[in-house]
Amino acid sequence: GAVVSQHPSWVICKSGTSVKIECRSLDFQATTMFWYRQFPKQSLMLMATSNEGSKATYEQGVEKDKFLINHASLTLSTLTVTSAHPEDSSFYICSAIPGTSGYNEQFFGPGTRLTVL
Amino acid sequence: SQKIEQNSEALNIQEGKTATLTCNYTNYSPAYLQWYRQDPGRGPVFLLLIRENEKEKRKERLKVTFDTTLKQSLFHITASQPADSATYLCALPTGANSKLTFGKGITLSVRP
């Protein structure tokens, strides 16, 4: 149980285009999902917290107009990288928490490798 | 400011030995601490959670300790196997909604 999927697993796009990444909890409902970015040999950096039915909470330094997050249902959150540039190339990972307990572990998706040319 | 340190970037050990990974933190008083495993090109996988009132927790060949006075957690893998080779991350709760901050991770290599 507690499986999280991401789609696509990798994407290559031209500079200036927008890319949408989907994160789905397959066998549980998640009121909260998280979006992370990870550069090579670096730790996961939290970008935003996505709550179903409300606006996402962005971490300091993350542009909310560039990284659009929509959490339209209890099993789906999307991250759209708008007007992507080469510096946005990274590994994007989502996670989800079943329930609302503060002690719950996060279940991660397999990640999406974004390359912007 | 809050900080999480994992004491080295890499650890190389012989199969069968015990691997010990360290996670230190400053300016935190976490209610719990988590350890995750991450393989190259994949998302992290949850391994263990230990609460502040627990000194030690075990799961099969894994053992985690939590010393809130030293502000340190130790993660042990006994009878290590090449399949244990991966990056291990510690994570602490910071903020609302179960938000976590991750350490940089330690890459463990177990040689046959």
Coordinates of N, CA and C in Angstrom, one line a residue:
Chain A
G1 N 0.8 -1.2 0.0 CA 0.0 0.0 0.0 C 0.8 1.3 0.0
A2 N 0.2 2.4 0.0 CA 0.8 3.7 0.0 C 1.7 4.0 -1.1
V3 N 1.2 3.8 -2.3 CA 2.0 4.0 -3.5 C 1.7 5.4 -4.1
V4 N 2.8 6.1 -4.5 CA 2.6 7.4 -5.2 C 3.3 7.3 -6.6
S5 N 2.6 7.8 -7.6 CA 3.1 7.7 -8.9 C 3.3 9.1 -9.4
Q6 N 4.2 9.3 -10.3 CA 4.5 10.6 -11.0 C 4.5 10.4 -12.5
H7 N 4.0 11.4 -13.2 CA 4.1 11.3 -14.7 C 4.3 12.7 -15.2
P8 N 5.2 12.8 -16.2 CA 6.1 11.7 -16.7 C 7.3 11.4 -15.8
S9 N 8.0 10.4 -16.2 CA 9.2 10.1 -15.4 C 10.4 10.9 -15.9
W10 N 10.3 11.3 -17.1 CA 11.3 12.3 -17.6 C 10.7 13.1 -18.7
V11 N 11.2 14.3 -18.9 CA 10.7 15.2 -20.0 C 11.8 16.1 -20.4
I12 N 11.9 16.3 -21.7 CA 12.9 17.3 -22.3 C 12.0 18.3 -23.0
C13 N 12.3 19.6 -22.7 CA 11.5 20.6 -23.3 C 12.4 21.8 -23.8
K14 N 11.9 22.6 -24.6 CA 12.6 23.8 -25.1 C 12.5 24.9 -24.1
S15 N 13.4 25.8 -24.0 CA 13.4 26.9 -23.1 C 12.2 27.8 -23.5
G16 N 11.5 28.3 -22.5 CA 10.3 29.1 -22.7 C 9.0 28.4 -22.7
T17 N 9.0 27.1 -22.8 CA 7.8 26.3 -22.8 C 7.4 25.9 -21.3
S18 N 6.2 25.4 -21.2 CA 5.7 25.0 -19.9 C 5.6 23.5 -19.8
V19 N 5.8 23.0 -18.6 CA 5.8 21.5 -18.4 C 4.9 21.2 -17.2
K20 N 4.0 20.3 -17.3 CA 3.2 19.9 -16.2 C 3.6 18.5 -15.7
I21 N 3.7 18.3 -14.4 CA 4.1 17.1 -13.8 C 2.9 16.7 -12.9
E22 N 2.5 15.4 -13.0 CA 1.4 14.9 -12.1 C 1.9 14.0 -11.0
C23 N 1.3 14.2 -9.9 CA 1.6 13.3 -8.7 C 0.3 12.7 -8.2
R24 N 0.2 11.4 -8.2 CA -1.0 10.7 -7.8 C -0.8 9.7 -6.6
S25 N -1.6 9.8 -5.6 CA -1.6 8.7 -4.6 C -2.6 7.7 -5.1
L26 N -2.0 6.4 -5.3 CA -2.8 5.4 -6.0 C -3.8 4.6 -5.0
D27 N -3.4 4.5 -3.8 CA -4.3 3.6 -2.9 C -4.6 4.3 -1.6
F28 N -4.5 5.6 -1.6 CA -4.9 6.3 -0.4 C -5.2 7.8 -0.7
Q29 N -5.9 8.4 0.2 CA -6.3 9.8 -0.1 C -5.3 10.7 0.7
A30 N -4.8 11.7 0.1 CA -3.8 12.6 0.6 C -4.3 14.0 0.7
T31 N -4.5 14.5 1.9 CA -4.9 15.9 1.9 C -3.7 16.8 1.7
T32 N -2.5 16.3 2.0 CA -1.3 17.1 1.9 C -0.3 16.4 1.0
M33 N 0.2 17.1 0.0 CA 1.3 16.6 -0.8 C 2.4 17.6 -0.8
F34 N 3.6 17.2 -1.0 CA 4.7 18.1 -1.1 C 5.5 17.9 -2.4
W35 N 6.0 19.1 -2.8 CA 6.9 19.1 -4.0 C 8.3 19.4 -3.6
Y36 N 9.2 18.6 -4.1 CA 10.7 18.8 -3.8 C 11.4 19.0 -5.2
R37 N 12.6 19.6 -5.1 CA 13.5 19.6 -6.2 C 14.8 19.1 -5.7
Q38 N 15.5 18.4 -6.5 CA 16.8 17.8 -6.1 C 17.8 18.0 -7.2
F39 N 18.9 18.7 -6.9 CA 20.0 18.8 -7.9 C 21.0 17.7 -7.6
P40 N 21.9 17.4 -8.5 CA 22.8 16.3 -8.4 C 23.7 16.4 -7.1
K41 N 23.7 15.4 -6.3 CA 24.5 15.3 -5.1 C 24.1 16.3 -4.0
Q42 N 22.8 16.8 -4.2 CA 22.3 17.7 -3.2 C 21.1 17.0 -2.5
S43 N 20.7 17.6 -1.4 CA 19.5 17.1 -0.7 C 18.2 17.5 -1.3
L44 N 17.2 16.9 -0.9 CA 15.8 17.4 -1.4 C 15.6 18.7 -0.8
M45 N 15.1 19.6 -1.6 CA 14.7 21.0 -1.2 C 13.2 21.1 -1.4
L46 N 12.6 21.4 -0.3 CA 11.1 21.5 -0.4 C 10.8 22.8 -1.1
M47 N 9.9 22.6 -2.1 CA 9.5 23.8 -2.9 C 8.1 24.4 -2.3
A48 N 7.2 23.4 -2.1 CA 5.9 23.9 -1.7 C 5.1 22.8 -1.0
T49 N 4.1 23.1 -0.2 CA 3.2 22.2 0.4 C 1.8 22.4 -0.3
S50 N 1.3 21.3 -0.8 CA 0.1 21.4 -1.6 C -1.1 20.8 -0.7
N51 N -2.1 21.6 -0.5 CA -3.2 21.1 0.3 C -4.5 21.1 -0.6
E52 N -5.2 20.0 -0.5 CA -6.4 19.8 -1.3 C -7.4 20.8 -1.1
G53 N -7.8 21.5 -2.1 CA -8.9 22.5 -2.0 C -8.4 23.9 -1.6
S54 N -7.1 24.1 -1.4 CA -6.7 25.4 -1.0 C -5.4 25.7 -1.8
K55 N -5.0 27.0 -1.6 CA -3.7 27.4 -2.3 C -2.5 26.7 -1.7
A56 N -1.5 26.5 -2.5 CA -0.3 25.9 -2.0 C 0.5 26.9 -1.2
T57 N 1.3 26.4 -0.3 CA 2.2 27.2 0.5 C 3.6 27.0 0.0
Y58 N 4.2 28.1 -0.5 CA 5.5 28.0 -1.1 C 6.6 28.4 -0.1
E59 N 7.8 27.7 -0.3 CA 8.9 28.0 0.6 C 9.6 29.3 0.1
Q60 N 10.3 29.9 1.0 CA 11.0 31.1 0.7 C 11.9 31.0 -0.5
G61 N 11.8 31.9 -1.4 CA 12.7 31.8 -2.6 C 12.1 31.1 -3.7
V62 N 11.0 30.4 -3.6 CA 10.3 29.7 -4.7 C 9.2 30.6 -5.3
E63 N 9.3 30.8 -6.6 CA 8.4 31.7 -7.2 C 7.1 31.0 -7.5
K64 N 6.0 31.5 -6.9 CA 4.7 30.8 -7.0 C 4.1 31.0 -8.4
D65 N 4.5 32.1 -9.1 CA 4.0 32.3 -10.4 C 4.7 31.5 -11.5
K66 N 5.9 31.0 -11.1 CA 6.7 30.1 -12.0 C 6.3 28.7 -11.8
F67 N 6.1 28.3 -10.6 CA 5.9 26.9 -10.2 C 4.4 26.8 -9.7
L68 N 3.5 26.6 -10.7 CA 2.1 26.6 -10.3 C 1.7 25.2 -9.8
I69 N 1.0 25.2 -8.7 CA 0.6 23.9 -8.0 C -0.9 23.9 -7.9
N70 N -1.5 22.8 -8.3 CA -2.9 22.6 -8.2 C -3.2 21.2 -7.5
H71 N -4.0 21.3 -6.5 CA -4.3 20.0 -5.8 C -5.8 19.9 -5.8
A72 N -6.3 19.5 -6.9 CA -7.7 19.5 -7.2 C -8.5 18.4 -6.6
S73 N -7.8 17.3 -6.2 CA -8.5 16.2 -5.6 C -7.7 15.6 -4.5
L74 N -8.2 14.6 -3.8 CA -7.5 14.0 -2.7 C -6.4 13.0 -3.2
T75 N -6.3 12.8 -4.5 CA -5.4 11.9 -5.0 C -4.5 12.4 -6.1
L76 N -4.6 13.7 -6.4 CA -3.9 14.3 -7.5 C -3.4 15.7 -7.2
S77 N -2.1 15.9 -7.4 CA -1.5 17.3 -7.3 C -0.7 17.4 -8.6
T78 N -0.7 18.6 -9.2 CA 0.1 18.9 -10.3 C 1.0 20.1 -10.1
L79 N 2.2 20.0 -10.7 CA 3.2 21.1 -10.7 C 3.4 21.5 -12.1
T80 N 3.2 22.7 -12.4 CA 3.5 23.2 -13.8 C 4.7 24.2 -13.7
V81 N 5.7 23.9 -14.4 CA 6.9 24.8 -14.5 C 6.6 25.7 -15.7
T82 N 6.4 26.9 -15.5 CA 6.0 27.8 -16.6 C 7.3 28.5 -17.1
S83 N 7.3 28.7 -18.4 CA 8.4 29.4 -19.1 C 9.7 28.8 -18.5
A84 N 9.9 27.5 -18.8 CA 11.0 26.8 -18.2 C 12.3 27.3 -18.9
H85 N 13.4 27.4 -18.1 CA 14.7 27.7 -18.5 C 15.7 26.7 -18.1
P86 N 16.9 26.6 -18.7 CA 17.8 25.6 -18.4 C 18.1 25.4 -16.9
E87 N 18.1 26.5 -16.2 CA 18.4 26.4 -14.7 C 17.3 25.7 -14.0
D88 N 16.1 25.5 -14.6 CA 15.1 24.7 -14.0 C 15.3 23.2 -14.1
S89 N 16.2 22.9 -14.9 CA 16.5 21.4 -15.1 C 16.9 20.8 -13.8
S90 N 16.2 19.8 -13.4 CA 16.4 19.2 -12.1 C 15.6 17.9 -12.0
F91 N 15.6 17.3 -10.8 CA 14.8 16.1 -10.5 C 13.7 16.6 -9.6
Y92 N 12.5 16.5 -10.0 CA 11.3 16.9 -9.2 C 10.6 15.7 -8.6
I93 N 10.4 15.8 -7.3 CA 9.8 14.6 -6.6 C 8.7 15.1 -5.8
C94 N 7.6 14.3 -5.8 CA 6.5 14.7 -4.9 C 6.4 13.6 -3.8
S95 N 5.7 14.0 -2.8 CA 5.4 13.0 -1.7 C 4.0 13.3 -1.2
A96 N 3.4 12.3 -0.5 CA 2.1 12.4 0.0 C 2.0 11.8 1.4
I97 N 1.1 12.3 2.2 CA 0.9 11.7 3.5 C -0.5 11.3 3.7
P98 N -0.7 10.0 4.0 CA -2.1 9.5 4.3 C -2.5 10.1 5.6
G99 N -3.7 10.6 5.7 CA -4.2 11.1 7.0 C -3.6 12.4 7.4
T100 N -3.8 12.8 8.6 CA -3.4 14.1 9.1 C -2.5 14.0 10.3
S101 N -2.0 12.8 10.7 CA -1.2 12.7 11.9 C 0.2 13.4 11.6
G102 N 0.7 14.1 12.6 CA 2.0 14.7 12.4 C 3.1 13.8 12.4
Y103 N 2.9 12.5 12.8 CA 4.0 11.5 12.8 C 4.1 10.7 11.6
N104 N 3.2 10.9 10.6 CA 3.2 10.1 9.4 C 4.4 10.3 8.6
E105 N 4.9 9.1 8.1 CA 6.0 9.2 7.1 C 5.4 9.7 5.8
Q106 N 6.3 10.2 5.0 CA 6.0 10.7 3.6 C 6.2 9.5 2.6
F107 N 5.3 9.4 1.7 CA 5.5 8.4 0.6 C 5.8 9.2 -0.6
F108 N 6.9 8.8 -1.2 CA 7.5 9.6 -2.3 C 7.1 8.9 -3.7
G109 N 7.0 9.8 -4.7 CA 6.9 9.3 -6.0 C 8.2 9.0 -6.5
P110 N 8.3 8.4 -7.7 CA 9.6 8.0 -8.3 C 10.4 9.1 -8.9
G111 N 9.8 10.3 -9.0 CA 10.5 11.5 -9.5 C 10.3 11.7 -10.9
T112 N 10.6 13.0 -11.3 CA 10.5 13.4 -12.8 C 11.8 14.1 -13.1
R113 N 12.5 13.6 -14.1 CA 13.7 14.3 -14.5 C 13.4 15.3 -15.6
L114 N 13.5 16.6 -15.3 CA 13.2 17.7 -16.3 C 14.6 18.2 -16.8
T115 N 14.6 18.2 -18.2 CA 15.8 18.8 -18.9 C 15.2 19.9 -19.8
V116 N 15.7 21.1 -19.6 CA 15.3 22.2 -20.4 C 16.5 22.6 -21.3
L117 N 16.2 22.6 -22.6 CA 17.3 22.8 -23.6 C 17.4 24.3 -23.9
Chain B
S1 N 20.3 29.6 12.8 CA 19.3 28.9 12.0 C 19.3 27.4 12.2
Q2 N 18.2 26.7 11.8 CA 18.2 25.3 11.9 C 19.1 24.6 10.9
K3 N 19.8 23.6 11.3 CA 20.7 22.9 10.5 C 20.7 21.4 10.7
I4 N 20.8 20.6 9.7 CA 21.0 19.2 9.8 C 22.3 18.8 9.1
E5 N 23.1 18.0 9.8 CA 24.4 17.6 9.2 C 24.5 16.1 9.2
Q6 N 24.9 15.5 8.1 CA 25.2 14.1 8.0 C 26.7 14.1 7.8
N7 N 27.4 13.3 8.7 CA 28.8 13.6 9.0 C 29.8 13.4 7.8
S8 N 29.4 12.6 6.8 CA 30.3 12.5 5.7 C 29.4 12.2 4.4
E9 N 30.0 12.4 3.3 CA 29.2 12.3 2.1 C 29.2 10.8 1.7
A10 N 30.2 10.0 2.1 CA 30.3 8.6 1.6 C 30.9 7.8 2.7
L11 N 30.4 6.5 2.7 CA 30.9 5.5 3.6 C 31.1 4.2 2.9
N12 N 32.3 3.6 2.9 CA 32.5 2.4 2.2 C 32.9 1.3 3.2
I13 N 32.2 0.2 3.2 CA 32.4 -0.9 4.1 C 32.4 -2.2 3.4
Q14 N 32.9 -3.2 4.1 CA 32.9 -4.6 3.6 C 31.6 -5.3 4.0
E15 N 31.2 -6.1 3.1 CA 30.0 -6.9 3.3 C 30.1 -7.6 4.7
G16 N 29.0 -7.6 5.4 CA 28.9 -8.3 6.7 C 29.2 -7.5 7.9
K17 N 29.9 -6.3 7.6 CA 30.2 -5.4 8.7 C 28.9 -4.5 9.0
T18 N 29.0 -3.8 10.1 CA 27.9 -2.9 10.5 C 28.2 -1.5 10.0
A19 N 27.3 -0.9 9.3 CA 27.4 0.4 8.9 C 26.7 1.4 9.9
T20 N 27.4 2.4 10.3 CA 26.9 3.4 11.2 C 26.9 4.8 10.5
L21 N 25.7 5.4 10.4 CA 25.6 6.7 9.8 C 25.1 7.7 10.8
T22 N 25.6 8.9 10.8 CA 25.3 9.9 11.8 C 24.5 11.0 11.3
C23 N 23.6 11.5 12.0 CA 22.8 12.7 11.7 C 22.8 13.6 12.9
N24 N 23.4 14.8 12.8 CA 23.4 15.8 13.8 C 22.6 17.0 13.4
Y25 N 22.0 17.6 14.4 CA 21.2 18.8 14.1 C 21.4 19.8 15.1
T26 N 21.2 21.1 14.7 CA 21.3 22.2 15.7 C 20.1 23.1 15.5
N27 N 19.7 23.7 16.6 CA 18.6 24.7 16.7 C 17.3 24.0 16.4
Y28 N 17.2 22.7 16.7 CA 15.9 22.0 16.6 C 15.5 21.4 17.9
S29 N 14.3 21.2 18.1 CA 13.8 20.3 19.2 C 12.7 19.5 18.6
P30 N 13.1 18.5 17.8 CA 12.1 17.7 17.0 C 11.4 16.7 17.9
A31 N 10.1 16.6 17.6 CA 9.3 15.6 18.3 C 9.6 14.2 17.8
Y32 N 10.2 14.1 16.6 CA 10.6 12.8 16.0 C 11.6 13.0 14.9
L33 N 12.2 12.0 14.5 CA 13.2 12.0 13.4 C 12.9 10.8 12.5
Q34 N 13.1 11.0 11.2 CA 12.9 9.9 10.3 C 14.2 9.6 9.5
W35 N 14.3 8.4 9.0 CA 15.4 8.0 8.1 C 14.7 7.4 6.8
Y36 N 15.3 7.8 5.7 CA 14.9 7.4 4.4 C 16.1 6.8 3.6
R37 N 15.8 6.0 2.7 CA 16.8 5.4 1.7 C 16.4 6.0 0.3
Q38 N 17.5 6.4 -0.4 CA 17.2 6.9 -1.8 C 18.2 6.2 -2.7
D39 N 17.7 5.5 -3.7 CA 18.5 4.9 -4.7 C 18.7 5.9 -5.9
P40 N 19.8 5.8 -6.7 CA 20.0 6.8 -7.7 C 18.8 6.9 -8.7
G41 N 18.4 8.2 -8.9 CA 17.3 8.4 -9.9 C 15.9 8.0 -9.4
R42 N 15.8 7.8 -8.1 CA 14.5 7.4 -7.5 C 14.1 8.3 -6.4
G43 N 12.8 8.2 -6.0 CA 12.4 8.9 -4.8 C 12.8 8.2 -3.6
P44 N 12.9 8.9 -2.4 CA 13.2 8.3 -1.2 C 12.2 7.3 -0.7
V45 N 12.6 6.4 0.1 CA 11.7 5.4 0.7 C 11.9 5.4 2.2
F46 N 10.8 5.5 2.9 CA 10.8 5.6 4.3 C 11.3 4.3 4.9
L47 N 12.1 4.5 6.0 CA 12.7 3.3 6.7 C 12.2 3.3 8.1
L48 N 12.5 4.3 8.9 CA 12.2 4.3 10.3 C 11.8 5.7 10.8
L49 N 11.0 5.7 11.8 CA 10.7 6.9 12.6 C 11.0 6.7 14.0
I50 N 11.6 7.6 14.7 CA 11.9 7.5 16.1 C 11.4 8.7 16.8
R51 N 10.7 8.6 17.9 CA 10.1 9.7 18.6 C 11.1 10.2 19.7
E52 N 10.9 11.4 20.1 CA 11.9 12.0 21.1 C 11.9 11.3 22.4
N53 N 10.9 10.6 22.8 CA 10.9 9.8 24.0 C 11.4 8.4 23.8
E54 N 11.8 8.1 22.6 CA 12.4 6.7 22.4 C 13.9 6.8 22.2
K55 N 14.6 5.9 22.9 CA 16.1 5.9 22.8 C 16.5 5.1 21.6
E56 N 15.8 4.1 21.2 CA 16.2 3.2 20.2 C 15.0 2.5 19.5
K57 N 15.2 2.3 18.2 CA 14.1 1.5 17.5 C 14.8 0.6 16.5
R58 N 14.2 -0.6 16.4 CA 14.8 -1.6 15.5 C 13.8 -2.1 14.5
K59 N 14.3 -2.4 13.3 CA 13.5 -3.1 12.3 C 14.4 -4.0 11.5
E60 N 14.3 -5.2 11.7 CA 15.1 -6.2 11.0 C 16.6 -5.9 11.2
R61 N 17.3 -5.6 10.2 CA 18.8 -5.4 10.4 C 19.1 -3.9 10.7
L62 N 18.0 -3.1 10.8 CA 18.2 -1.7 11.0 C 18.0 -1.3 12.5
K63 N 18.8 -0.4 13.0 CA 18.6 0.2 14.3 C 18.9 1.7 14.3
V64 N 18.0 2.4 14.9 CA 18.1 3.9 15.0 C 18.2 4.3 16.5
T65 N 19.1 5.2 16.8 CA 19.1 5.7 18.2 C 18.8 7.2 18.0
F66 N 18.3 7.8 19.1 CA 18.0 9.2 19.1 C 18.4 9.8 20.4
D67 N 19.4 10.7 20.4 CA 19.9 11.3 21.7 C 19.6 12.8 21.6
T68 N 18.5 13.2 22.3 CA 18.1 14.6 22.2 C 19.0 15.6 22.9
T69 N 19.8 15.0 23.8 CA 20.8 15.9 24.5 C 22.0 16.2 23.6
L70 N 22.5 15.2 22.9 CA 23.6 15.4 22.0 C 23.0 15.9 20.6
K71 N 21.7 15.9 20.5 CA 21.1 16.3 19.2 C 21.7 15.5 18.1
Q72 N 21.5 14.2 18.2 CA 22.1 13.3 17.3 C 21.3 12.0 17.1
S73 N 21.3 11.5 15.9 CA 20.7 10.2 15.7 C 21.7 9.3 14.9
L74 N 21.8 8.1 15.4 CA 22.7 7.1 14.7 C 21.8 6.1 14.0
F75 N 22.2 5.7 12.8 CA 21.5 4.7 12.0 C 22.5 3.6 11.7
H76 N 22.1 2.4 12.1 CA 23.0 1.2 12.0 C 22.3 0.2 11.1
I77 N 23.2 -0.4 10.2 CA 22.8 -1.5 9.4 C 23.7 -2.6 9.8
T78 N 23.2 -3.7 10.4 CA 24.0 -4.8 10.7 C 24.1 -5.8 9.6
A79 N 25.1 -6.6 9.6 CA 25.3 -7.6 8.6 C 25.0 -7.1 7.2
S80 N 25.7 -6.0 6.9 CA 25.5 -5.2 5.6 C 25.7 -6.1 4.4
Q81 N 24.9 -5.8 3.4 CA 24.9 -6.5 2.1 C 25.1 -5.5 1.0
P82 N 25.7 -5.9 -0.2 CA 25.8 -5.0 -1.3 C 24.5 -4.3 -1.7
A83 N 23.4 -5.0 -1.5 CA 22.0 -4.4 -1.8 C 21.7 -3.3 -0.9
D84 N 22.4 -3.1 0.2 CA 22.2 -1.9 1.1 C 22.8 -0.7 0.6
S85 N 23.6 -0.8 -0.5 CA 24.3 0.4 -1.0 C 23.2 1.4 -1.6
A86 N 23.3 2.6 -1.0 CA 22.3 3.6 -1.4 C 22.7 4.9 -0.6
T87 N 21.9 5.9 -0.8 CA 22.1 7.1 0.0 C 21.0 7.1 1.1
Y88 N 21.4 7.4 2.3 CA 20.5 7.4 3.4 C 20.4 8.9 4.0
L89 N 19.1 9.3 4.1 CA 18.8 10.6 4.5 C 18.1 10.6 5.8
C90 N 18.5 11.6 6.7 CA 17.7 11.8 7.9 C 16.8 13.0 7.6
A91 N 15.7 13.1 8.3 CA 14.8 14.2 8.1 C 14.1 14.5 9.4
L92 N 13.9 15.8 9.6 CA 13.3 16.4 10.8 C 12.1 17.2 10.5
P93 N 11.1 17.1 11.3 CA 9.9 17.9 11.1 C 10.2 19.4 11.4
T94 N 9.8 20.2 10.4 CA 10.0 21.7 10.6 C 8.8 22.4 10.1
G95 N 7.9 22.8 10.9 CA 6.7 23.6 10.5 C 5.5 22.7 10.5
A96 N 4.4 23.3 10.0 CA 3.1 22.7 10.0 C 3.0 21.6 8.9
N97 N 1.9 20.9 9.0 CA 1.5 19.9 7.9 C 2.6 18.8 7.7
S98 N 3.3 18.4 8.8 CA 4.2 17.3 8.7 C 5.4 17.7 7.7
K99 N 5.6 18.9 7.5 CA 6.7 19.3 6.7 C 8.1 18.8 7.2
L100 N 8.9 18.3 6.3 CA 10.2 17.8 6.7 C 11.3 18.6 6.1
T101 N 12.4 18.6 6.8 CA 13.7 19.1 6.2 C 14.7 18.0 6.2
F102 N 15.3 17.7 5.1 CA 16.2 16.6 4.9 C 17.6 17.0 5.0
G103 N 18.4 16.1 5.5 CA 19.9 16.2 5.5 C 20.4 15.9 4.1
K104 N 21.6 16.2 3.8 CA 22.2 16.0 2.5 C 22.3 14.5 2.1
G105 N 22.4 13.7 3.2 CA 22.5 12.2 2.9 C 23.9 11.7 2.9
I106 N 24.0 10.5 3.2 CA 25.3 9.8 3.2 C 25.2 8.6 2.3
T107 N 26.1 8.5 1.3 CA 26.1 7.4 0.3 C 26.9 6.3 0.9
L108 N 26.2 5.2 1.1 CA 26.8 3.9 1.6 C 27.1 3.0 0.4
S109 N 28.3 2.5 0.4 CA 28.7 1.5 -0.6 C 29.2 0.3 0.2
V110 N 28.6 -0.9 0.0 CA 29.0 -2.1 0.6 C 29.6 -3.0 -0.4
R111 N 30.9 -3.3 -0.2 CA 31.6 -4.1 -1.3 C 31.6 -5.6 -0.9
P112 N 31.4 -6.4 -1.9 CA 31.3 -7.9 -1.6 C 32.6 -8.4 -1.0

